[in-house]
């Protein structure tokens, strides 16, 4: 029993080490807000990126952005620009920076930072209206950011 | 969907102002064919971020707009009827009803238009609800009503209804200045993990859709509002709580000094619009 537990623990450590997740506080932004290195070390999956884009409890990106390719999912917002063609307009590193913390690219933008856990005013416990307890989780995980970036890279037509 | 795509193509700039093309944003509001409501006018001088101000009514669908044009179609008016009875009912140790001092609700026309307001005797800013409770406890010897709940919202709806058509005219200087300044600061302060302020949505983005919601200027001239979504009257500060919660922030409490100040400030952003409560919203 003990042996098995130990093996499991060792295996778990090994996978974490291999994945090389960059913690939100350790992300390196370039001068214009781009992030060169993958946040998870694992290539993004565009299909799950799509799901994250349209799901309210996840990215909910279409709350603010129209995307022609996502026409089947109702109610696209107008707060941000259309994302048609972003894969052609921006590099992968730039898109990673935009999703992780768009304020590093667009100073003062209303777009929320999806990979940031500190520096907020009166942070809440999700949507309860109560104060947050302990450390915040980022709105999206490192892998979810990579998945969204992979999806955005497919949007290379206007 | 088609319509949406066209609209968003029109809204080319990020912070596009209400697209004038939408017919319902041009509509005028006359209640019962006689009470003319100002739903759009120039912004008061003290509001830097807006040129014109609009009632939330302007941004609602044709059907929702229509419900407010006739009191028989406005579900909020049922609560007004209830409150007329409460107005005439003696309660508390002093043997008084509201009518004992004020005679008729119509005598209180104008109260909705000027609250929140500095009260000299109490030396505090009072929202309309606080003033109602002040009367209940000080003049009637009755229990205060719970804020933003049934009896209170019904009475607020009655007092709003007799002020309909009058311009909102909340004082912002003199003894109100400190609350005004605090409210203004809160309005522009970003909160929560989504890091959004009231202004992010209601000043920079009114007229734009955010998912399925058509953003208004977040004006409060129509409160209390009957919302189709929860089929009851809704109070101003409960609405504030909902919006702050949606930024993934810790909200302030109803009747906290912060929310009283914010209510005064937001009311003053609507100075010049007509009182139109109880309004109908989705």
PDB file of N, CA and C in Angstrom, chain A residues 11-91:
ATOM      1  N   UNK A  11       5.032   9.576  -9.675  1.00  0.00           N
ATOM      2  CA  UNK A  11       4.514   9.751 -11.026  1.00  0.00           C
ATOM      3  C   UNK A  11       3.887  11.141 -11.191  1.00  0.00           C
ATOM      4  N   UNK A  12       3.086  11.529 -10.180  1.00  0.00           N
ATOM      5  CA  UNK A  12       2.408  12.828 -10.247  1.00  0.00           C
ATOM      6  C   UNK A  12       3.429  13.948 -10.363  1.00  0.00           C
ATOM      7  N   UNK A  13       4.475  13.873  -9.511  1.00  0.00           N
ATOM      8  CA  UNK A  13       5.521  14.895  -9.564  1.00  0.00           C
ATOM      9  C   UNK A  13       6.155  14.946 -10.946  1.00  0.00           C
ATOM     10  N   UNK A  14       6.400  13.763 -11.482  1.00  0.00           N
ATOM     11  CA  UNK A  14       7.068  13.687 -12.775  1.00  0.00           C
ATOM     12  C   UNK A  14       6.256  14.399 -13.848  1.00  0.00           C
ATOM     13  N   UNK A  15       4.917  14.150 -13.858  1.00  0.00           N
ATOM     14  CA  UNK A  15       4.114  14.804 -14.910  1.00  0.00           C
ATOM     15  C   UNK A  15       4.124  16.307 -14.736  1.00  0.00           C
ATOM     16  N   UNK A  16       3.992  16.776 -13.481  1.00  0.00           N
ATOM     17  CA  UNK A  16       3.989  18.211 -13.254  1.00  0.00           C
ATOM     18  C   UNK A  16       5.304  18.812 -13.758  1.00  0.00           C
ATOM     19  N   UNK A  17       6.404  18.154 -13.408  1.00  0.00           N
ATOM     20  CA  UNK A  17       7.713  18.664 -13.814  1.00  0.00           C
ATOM     21  C   UNK A  17       7.812  18.730 -15.337  1.00  0.00           C
ATOM     22  N   UNK A  18       7.307  17.712 -15.999  1.00  0.00           N
ATOM     23  CA  UNK A  18       7.417  17.660 -17.452  1.00  0.00           C
ATOM     24  C   UNK A  18       6.590  18.780 -18.097  1.00  0.00           C
ATOM     25  N   UNK A  19       5.408  19.074 -17.462  1.00  0.00           N
ATOM     26  CA  UNK A  19       4.522  20.048 -18.081  1.00  0.00           C
ATOM     27  C   UNK A  19       5.049  21.479 -17.963  1.00  0.00           C
ATOM     28  N   UNK A  20       5.893  21.752 -16.972  1.00  0.00           N
ATOM     29  CA  UNK A  20       6.508  23.073 -16.826  1.00  0.00           C
ATOM     30  C   UNK A  20       5.517  24.218 -16.914  1.00  0.00           C
ATOM     31  N   UNK A  21       4.529  24.172 -16.030  1.00  0.00           N
ATOM     32  CA  UNK A  21       3.544  25.256 -16.010  1.00  0.00           C
ATOM     33  C   UNK A  21       4.181  26.532 -15.468  1.00  0.00           C
ATOM     34  N   UNK A  22       3.997  27.622 -16.179  1.00  0.00           N
ATOM     35  CA  UNK A  22       4.480  28.914 -15.691  1.00  0.00           C
ATOM     36  C   UNK A  22       3.389  29.511 -14.805  1.00  0.00           C
ATOM     37  N   UNK A  23       3.711  29.792 -13.552  1.00  0.00           N
ATOM     38  CA  UNK A  23       2.714  30.350 -12.631  1.00  0.00           C
ATOM     39  C   UNK A  23       2.356  31.776 -13.064  1.00  0.00           C
ATOM     40  N   UNK A  24       1.117  32.225 -12.754  1.00  0.00           N
ATOM     41  CA  UNK A  24       0.691  33.562 -13.196  1.00  0.00           C
ATOM     42  C   UNK A  24       1.684  34.663 -12.807  1.00  0.00           C
ATOM     43  N   UNK A  25       2.289  34.548 -11.623  1.00  0.00           N
ATOM     44  CA  UNK A  25       3.217  35.595 -11.189  1.00  0.00           C
ATOM     45  C   UNK A  25       4.559  35.555 -11.902  1.00  0.00           C
ATOM     46  N   UNK A  26       4.844  34.449 -12.602  1.00  0.00           N
ATOM     47  CA  UNK A  26       6.159  34.292 -13.234  1.00  0.00           C
ATOM     48  C   UNK A  26       6.160  34.545 -14.738  1.00  0.00           C
ATOM     49  N   UNK A  27       5.025  34.944 -15.260  1.00  0.00           N
ATOM     50  CA  UNK A  27       4.936  35.109 -16.719  1.00  0.00           C
ATOM     51  C   UNK A  27       5.814  36.268 -17.184  1.00  0.00           C
ATOM     52  N   UNK A  28       6.576  36.046 -18.243  1.00  0.00           N
ATOM     53  CA  UNK A  28       7.442  37.087 -18.815  1.00  0.00           C
ATOM     54  C   UNK A  28       6.768  37.729 -20.026  1.00  0.00           C
ATOM     55  N   UNK A  29       6.407  39.002 -19.873  1.00  0.00           N
ATOM     56  CA  UNK A  29       5.809  39.732 -20.996  1.00  0.00           C
ATOM     57  C   UNK A  29       6.893  40.515 -21.726  1.00  0.00           C
ATOM     58  N   UNK A  30       6.825  40.546 -23.044  1.00  0.00           N
ATOM     59  CA  UNK A  30       7.729  41.387 -23.816  1.00  0.00           C
ATOM     60  C   UNK A  30       7.322  42.844 -23.703  1.00  0.00           C
ATOM     61  N   UNK A  31       8.095  43.711 -24.335  1.00  0.00           N
ATOM     62  CA  UNK A  31       7.864  45.154 -24.221  1.00  0.00           C
ATOM     63  C   UNK A  31       6.442  45.539 -24.643  1.00  0.00           C
ATOM     64  N   UNK A  32       5.888  44.857 -25.657  1.00  0.00           N
ATOM     65  CA  UNK A  32       4.556  45.189 -26.162  1.00  0.00           C
ATOM     66  C   UNK A  32       3.481  44.204 -25.708  1.00  0.00           C
ATOM     67  N   UNK A  33       3.819  43.396 -24.706  1.00  0.00           N
ATOM     68  CA  UNK A  33       2.786  42.557 -24.102  1.00  0.00           C
ATOM     69  C   UNK A  33       2.741  41.125 -24.587  1.00  0.00           C
ATOM     70  N   UNK A  34       3.662  40.722 -25.463  1.00  0.00           N
ATOM     71  CA  UNK A  34       3.645  39.339 -25.959  1.00  0.00           C
ATOM     72  C   UNK A  34       4.288  38.387 -24.949  1.00  0.00           C
ATOM     73  N   UNK A  35       3.896  37.108 -25.000  1.00  0.00           N
ATOM     74  CA  UNK A  35       4.525  36.065 -24.175  1.00  0.00           C
ATOM     75  C   UNK A  35       5.082  35.014 -25.133  1.00  0.00           C
ATOM     76  N   UNK A  36       6.413  34.910 -25.177  1.00  0.00           N
ATOM     77  CA  UNK A  36       7.039  33.982 -26.137  1.00  0.00           C
ATOM     78  C   UNK A  36       6.814  32.533 -25.750  1.00  0.00           C
ATOM     79  N   UNK A  37       7.051  32.211 -24.464  1.00  0.00           N
ATOM     80  CA  UNK A  37       7.057  30.797 -24.059  1.00  0.00           C
ATOM     81  C   UNK A  37       5.657  30.293 -23.756  1.00  0.00           C
ATOM     82  N   UNK A  38       5.410  29.027 -24.113  1.00  0.00           N
ATOM     83  CA  UNK A  38       4.140  28.388 -23.763  1.00  0.00           C
ATOM     84  C   UNK A  38       3.957  28.439 -22.246  1.00  0.00           C
ATOM     85  N   UNK A  39       2.706  28.622 -21.794  1.00  0.00           N
ATOM     86  CA  UNK A  39       2.455  28.669 -20.356  1.00  0.00           C
ATOM     87  C   UNK A  39       2.390  27.278 -19.753  1.00  0.00           C
ATOM     88  N   UNK A  40       2.073  26.272 -20.571  1.00  0.00           N
ATOM     89  CA  UNK A  40       1.876  24.920 -20.038  1.00  0.00           C
ATOM     90  C   UNK A  40       2.942  23.938 -20.527  1.00  0.00           C
ATOM     91  N   UNK A  41       3.634  24.282 -21.565  1.00  0.00           N
ATOM     92  CA  UNK A  41       4.594  23.355 -22.143  1.00  0.00           C
ATOM     93  C   UNK A  41       3.935  22.286 -22.996  1.00  0.00           C
ATOM     94  N   UNK A  42       2.620  22.318 -23.094  1.00  0.00           N
ATOM     95  CA  UNK A  42       1.880  21.339 -23.902  1.00  0.00           C
ATOM     96  C   UNK A  42       1.136  22.101 -25.005  1.00  0.00           C
ATOM     97  N   UNK A  43       1.266  21.667 -26.250  1.00  0.00           N
ATOM     98  CA  UNK A  43       0.606  22.400 -27.342  1.00  0.00           C
ATOM     99  C   UNK A  43      -0.890  22.567 -27.083  1.00  0.00           C
ATOM    100  N   UNK A  44      -1.444  23.694 -27.481  1.00  0.00           N
ATOM    101  CA  UNK A  44      -2.868  23.950 -27.284  1.00  0.00           C
ATOM    102  C   UNK A  44      -3.729  23.111 -28.213  1.00  0.00           C
ATOM    103  N   UNK A  45      -4.968  22.868 -27.765  1.00  0.00           N
ATOM    104  CA  UNK A  45      -5.928  22.113 -28.555  1.00  0.00           C
ATOM    105  C   UNK A  45      -7.037  23.074 -28.991  1.00  0.00           C
ATOM    106  N   UNK A  46      -7.108  23.335 -30.295  1.00  0.00           N
ATOM    107  CA  UNK A  46      -8.031  24.347 -30.808  1.00  0.00           C
ATOM    108  C   UNK A  46      -9.492  23.996 -30.532  1.00  0.00           C
ATOM    109  N   UNK A  47      -9.825  22.693 -30.522  1.00  0.00           N
ATOM    110  CA  UNK A  47     -11.229  22.317 -30.279  1.00  0.00           C
ATOM    111  C   UNK A  47     -11.663  22.681 -28.864  1.00  0.00           C
ATOM    112  N   UNK A  48     -10.797  22.382 -27.899  1.00  0.00           N
ATOM    113  CA  UNK A  48     -11.212  22.764 -26.548  1.00  0.00           C
ATOM    114  C   UNK A  48     -11.123  24.276 -26.377  1.00  0.00           C
ATOM    115  N   UNK A  49     -10.229  24.919 -27.141  1.00  0.00           N
ATOM    116  CA  UNK A  49     -10.182  26.383 -27.128  1.00  0.00           C
ATOM    117  C   UNK A  49     -11.510  26.975 -27.552  1.00  0.00           C
ATOM    118  N   UNK A  50     -12.102  26.378 -28.577  1.00  0.00           N
ATOM    119  CA  UNK A  50     -13.414  26.856 -29.050  1.00  0.00           C
ATOM    120  C   UNK A  50     -14.446  26.761 -27.931  1.00  0.00           C
ATOM    121  N   UNK A  51     -14.482  25.628 -27.250  1.00  0.00           N
ATOM    122  CA  UNK A  51     -15.447  25.448 -26.147  1.00  0.00           C
ATOM    123  C   UNK A  51     -15.269  26.523 -25.077  1.00  0.00           C
ATOM    124  N   UNK A  52     -14.008  26.814 -24.756  1.00  0.00           N
ATOM    125  CA  UNK A  52     -13.717  27.816 -23.726  1.00  0.00           C
ATOM    126  C   UNK A  52     -14.205  29.200 -24.172  1.00  0.00           C
ATOM    127  N   UNK A  53     -14.032  29.483 -25.454  1.00  0.00           N
ATOM    128  CA  UNK A  53     -14.435  30.781 -26.002  1.00  0.00           C
ATOM    129  C   UNK A  53     -15.930  31.050 -25.820  1.00  0.00           C
ATOM    130  N   UNK A  54     -16.750  29.994 -25.938  1.00  0.00           N
ATOM    131  CA  UNK A  54     -18.205  30.190 -25.965  1.00  0.00           C
ATOM    132  C   UNK A  54     -18.889  29.844 -24.644  1.00  0.00           C
ATOM    133  N   UNK A  55     -18.124  29.351 -23.655  1.00  0.00           N
ATOM    134  CA  UNK A  55     -18.737  28.898 -22.408  1.00  0.00           C
ATOM    135  C   UNK A  55     -18.705  30.005 -21.363  1.00  0.00           C
ATOM    136  N   UNK A  56     -19.901  30.284 -20.784  1.00  0.00           N
ATOM    137  CA  UNK A  56     -20.025  31.394 -19.848  1.00  0.00           C
ATOM    138  C   UNK A  56     -19.085  31.286 -18.649  1.00  0.00           C
ATOM    139  N   UNK A  57     -18.974  30.120 -18.051  1.00  0.00           N
ATOM    140  CA  UNK A  57     -18.139  29.973 -16.861  1.00  0.00           C
ATOM    141  C   UNK A  57     -16.648  29.900 -17.177  1.00  0.00           C
ATOM    142  N   UNK A  58     -16.300  29.950 -18.458  1.00  0.00           N
ATOM    143  CA  UNK A  58     -14.880  29.832 -18.852  1.00  0.00           C
ATOM    144  C   UNK A  58     -14.396  31.151 -19.447  1.00  0.00           C
ATOM    145  N   UNK A  59     -14.017  31.158 -20.722  1.00  0.00           N
ATOM    146  CA  UNK A  59     -13.538  32.404 -21.331  1.00  0.00           C
ATOM    147  C   UNK A  59     -14.677  33.372 -21.595  1.00  0.00           C
ATOM    148  N   UNK A  60     -15.810  32.803 -22.082  1.00  0.00           N
ATOM    149  CA  UNK A  60     -16.967  33.638 -22.440  1.00  0.00           C
ATOM    150  C   UNK A  60     -16.526  34.808 -23.311  1.00  0.00           C
ATOM    151  N   UNK A  61     -15.589  34.542 -24.213  1.00  0.00           N
ATOM    152  CA  UNK A  61     -15.009  35.604 -25.028  1.00  0.00           C
ATOM    153  C   UNK A  61     -16.073  36.260 -25.906  1.00  0.00           C
ATOM    154  N   UNK A  62     -17.058  35.448 -26.377  1.00  0.00           N
ATOM    155  CA  UNK A  62     -18.051  36.034 -27.277  1.00  0.00           C
ATOM    156  C   UNK A  62     -19.004  36.975 -26.530  1.00  0.00           C
ATOM    157  N   UNK A  63     -18.913  37.038 -25.200  1.00  0.00           N
ATOM    158  CA  UNK A  63     -19.686  38.058 -24.472  1.00  0.00           C
ATOM    159  C   UNK A  63     -19.294  39.442 -24.981  1.00  0.00           C
ATOM    160  N   UNK A  64     -18.038  39.608 -25.345  1.00  0.00           N
ATOM    161  CA  UNK A  64     -17.548  40.911 -25.783  1.00  0.00           C
ATOM    162  C   UNK A  64     -17.146  40.967 -27.250  1.00  0.00           C
ATOM    163  N   UNK A  65     -16.843  39.799 -27.840  1.00  0.00           N
ATOM    164  CA  UNK A  65     -16.321  39.771 -29.217  1.00  0.00           C
ATOM    165  C   UNK A  65     -17.223  38.997 -30.158  1.00  0.00           C
ATOM    166  N   UNK A  66     -17.415  39.519 -31.354  1.00  0.00           N
ATOM    167  CA  UNK A  66     -18.077  38.751 -32.409  1.00  0.00           C
ATOM    168  C   UNK A  66     -17.036  37.889 -33.117  1.00  0.00           C
ATOM    169  N   UNK A  67     -17.417  36.673 -33.486  1.00  0.00           N
ATOM    170  CA  UNK A  67     -16.551  35.767 -34.240  1.00  0.00           C
ATOM    171  C   UNK A  67     -17.430  35.077 -35.284  1.00  0.00           C
ATOM    172  N   UNK A  68     -17.215  35.366 -36.568  1.00  0.00           N
ATOM    173  CA  UNK A  68     -18.091  34.800 -37.609  1.00  0.00           C
ATOM    174  C   UNK A  68     -18.087  33.282 -37.574  1.00  0.00           C
ATOM    175  N   UNK A  69     -16.932  32.681 -37.299  1.00  0.00           N
ATOM    176  CA  UNK A  69     -16.828  31.221 -37.303  1.00  0.00           C
ATOM    177  C   UNK A  69     -17.632  30.587 -36.160  1.00  0.00           C
ATOM    178  N   UNK A  70     -18.043  31.386 -35.199  1.00  0.00           N
ATOM    179  CA  UNK A  70     -18.810  30.845 -34.068  1.00  0.00           C
ATOM    180  C   UNK A  70     -20.282  31.249 -34.154  1.00  0.00           C
ATOM    181  N   UNK A  71     -20.742  31.502 -35.376  1.00  0.00           N
ATOM    182  CA  UNK A  71     -22.104  31.969 -35.617  1.00  0.00           C
ATOM    183  C   UNK A  71     -23.159  31.061 -34.984  1.00  0.00           C
ATOM    184  N   UNK A  72     -22.841  29.768 -34.861  1.00  0.00           N
ATOM    185  CA  UNK A  72     -23.825  28.826 -34.314  1.00  0.00           C
ATOM    186  C   UNK A  72     -24.080  29.055 -32.824  1.00  0.00           C
ATOM    187  N   UNK A  73     -23.191  29.739 -32.167  1.00  0.00           N
ATOM    188  CA  UNK A  73     -23.365  29.991 -30.739  1.00  0.00           C
ATOM    189  C   UNK A  73     -23.959  31.392 -30.591  1.00  0.00           C
ATOM    190  N   UNK A  74     -25.144  31.506 -29.973  1.00  0.00           N
ATOM    191  CA  UNK A  74     -25.856  32.790 -30.013  1.00  0.00           C
ATOM    192  C   UNK A  74     -25.257  33.866 -29.109  1.00  0.00           C
ATOM    193  N   UNK A  75     -25.618  35.086 -29.414  1.00  0.00           N
ATOM    194  CA  UNK A  75     -25.342  36.277 -28.585  1.00  0.00           C
ATOM    195  C   UNK A  75     -23.854  36.637 -28.496  1.00  0.00           C
ATOM    196  N   UNK A  76     -23.360  37.257 -29.548  1.00  0.00           N
ATOM    197  CA  UNK A  76     -21.998  37.784 -29.518  1.00  0.00           C
ATOM    198  C   UNK A  76     -22.053  39.259 -29.115  1.00  0.00           C
ATOM    199  N   UNK A  77     -21.089  39.674 -28.320  1.00  0.00           N
ATOM    200  CA  UNK A  77     -21.089  41.052 -27.838  1.00  0.00           C
ATOM    201  C   UNK A  77     -20.399  42.009 -28.780  1.00  0.00           C
ATOM    202  N   UNK A  78     -20.441  43.292 -28.391  1.00  0.00           N
ATOM    203  CA  UNK A  78     -19.863  44.360 -29.217  1.00  0.00           C
ATOM    204  C   UNK A  78     -18.877  45.215 -28.423  1.00  0.00           C
ATOM    205  N   UNK A  79     -18.492  44.746 -27.244  1.00  0.00           N
ATOM    206  CA  UNK A  79     -17.625  45.552 -26.381  1.00  0.00           C
ATOM    207  C   UNK A  79     -16.192  45.590 -26.932  1.00  0.00           C
ATOM    208  N   UNK A  80     -15.739  44.480 -27.483  1.00  0.00           N
ATOM    209  CA  UNK A  80     -14.420  44.420 -28.107  1.00  0.00           C
ATOM    210  C   UNK A  80     -14.558  44.271 -29.614  1.00  0.00           C
ATOM    211  N   UNK A  81     -13.419  44.347 -30.349  1.00  0.00           N
ATOM    212  CA  UNK A  81     -13.479  44.212 -31.814  1.00  0.00           C
ATOM    213  C   UNK A  81     -13.790  42.779 -32.235  1.00  0.00           C
ATOM    214  N   UNK A  82     -14.275  42.617 -33.455  1.00  0.00           N
ATOM    215  CA  UNK A  82     -14.472  41.270 -34.010  1.00  0.00           C
ATOM    216  C   UNK A  82     -13.129  40.545 -34.027  1.00  0.00           C
ATOM    217  N   UNK A  83     -13.160  39.256 -33.716  1.00  0.00           N
ATOM    218  CA  UNK A  83     -11.899  38.497 -33.704  1.00  0.00           C
ATOM    219  C   UNK A  83     -11.612  37.835 -35.059  1.00  0.00           C
ATOM    220  N   UNK A  84     -12.440  38.098 -36.057  1.00  0.00           N
ATOM    221  CA  UNK A  84     -12.152  37.558 -37.394  1.00  0.00           C
ATOM    222  C   UNK A  84     -10.770  38.040 -37.830  1.00  0.00           C
ATOM    223  N   UNK A  85      -9.920  37.111 -38.226  1.00  0.00           N
ATOM    224  CA  UNK A  85      -8.606  37.490 -38.748  1.00  0.00           C
ATOM    225  C   UNK A  85      -7.536  37.726 -37.691  1.00  0.00           C
ATOM    226  N   UNK A  86      -7.848  37.491 -36.404  1.00  0.00           N
ATOM    227  CA  UNK A  86      -6.796  37.759 -35.397  1.00  0.00           C
ATOM    228  C   UNK A  86      -5.576  36.860 -35.583  1.00  0.00           C
ATOM    229  N   UNK A  87      -5.811  35.654 -36.112  1.00  0.00           N
ATOM    230  CA  UNK A  87      -4.687  34.732 -36.317  1.00  0.00           C
ATOM    231  C   UNK A  87      -3.729  35.253 -37.381  1.00  0.00           C
ATOM    232  N   UNK A  88      -4.227  36.120 -38.260  1.00  0.00           N
ATOM    233  CA  UNK A  88      -3.372  36.726 -39.283  1.00  0.00           C
ATOM    234  C   UNK A  88      -2.781  38.041 -38.765  1.00  0.00           C
ATOM    235  N   UNK A  89      -3.553  38.744 -37.922  1.00  0.00           N
ATOM    236  CA  UNK A  89      -3.102  40.052 -37.422  1.00  0.00           C
ATOM    237  C   UNK A  89      -2.014  39.944 -36.369  1.00  0.00           C
ATOM    238  N   UNK A  90      -2.089  38.883 -35.553  1.00  0.00           N
ATOM    239  CA  UNK A  90      -1.200  38.776 -34.409  1.00  0.00           C
ATOM    240  C   UNK A  90      -0.409  37.472 -34.464  1.00  0.00           C
ATOM    241  N   UNK A  91       0.778  37.477 -33.877  1.00  0.00           N
ATOM    242  CA  UNK A  91       1.559  36.245 -33.761  1.00  0.00           C
ATOM    243  C   UNK A  91       1.029  35.429 -32.585  1.00  0.00           C
TER     244      UNK A  91
END
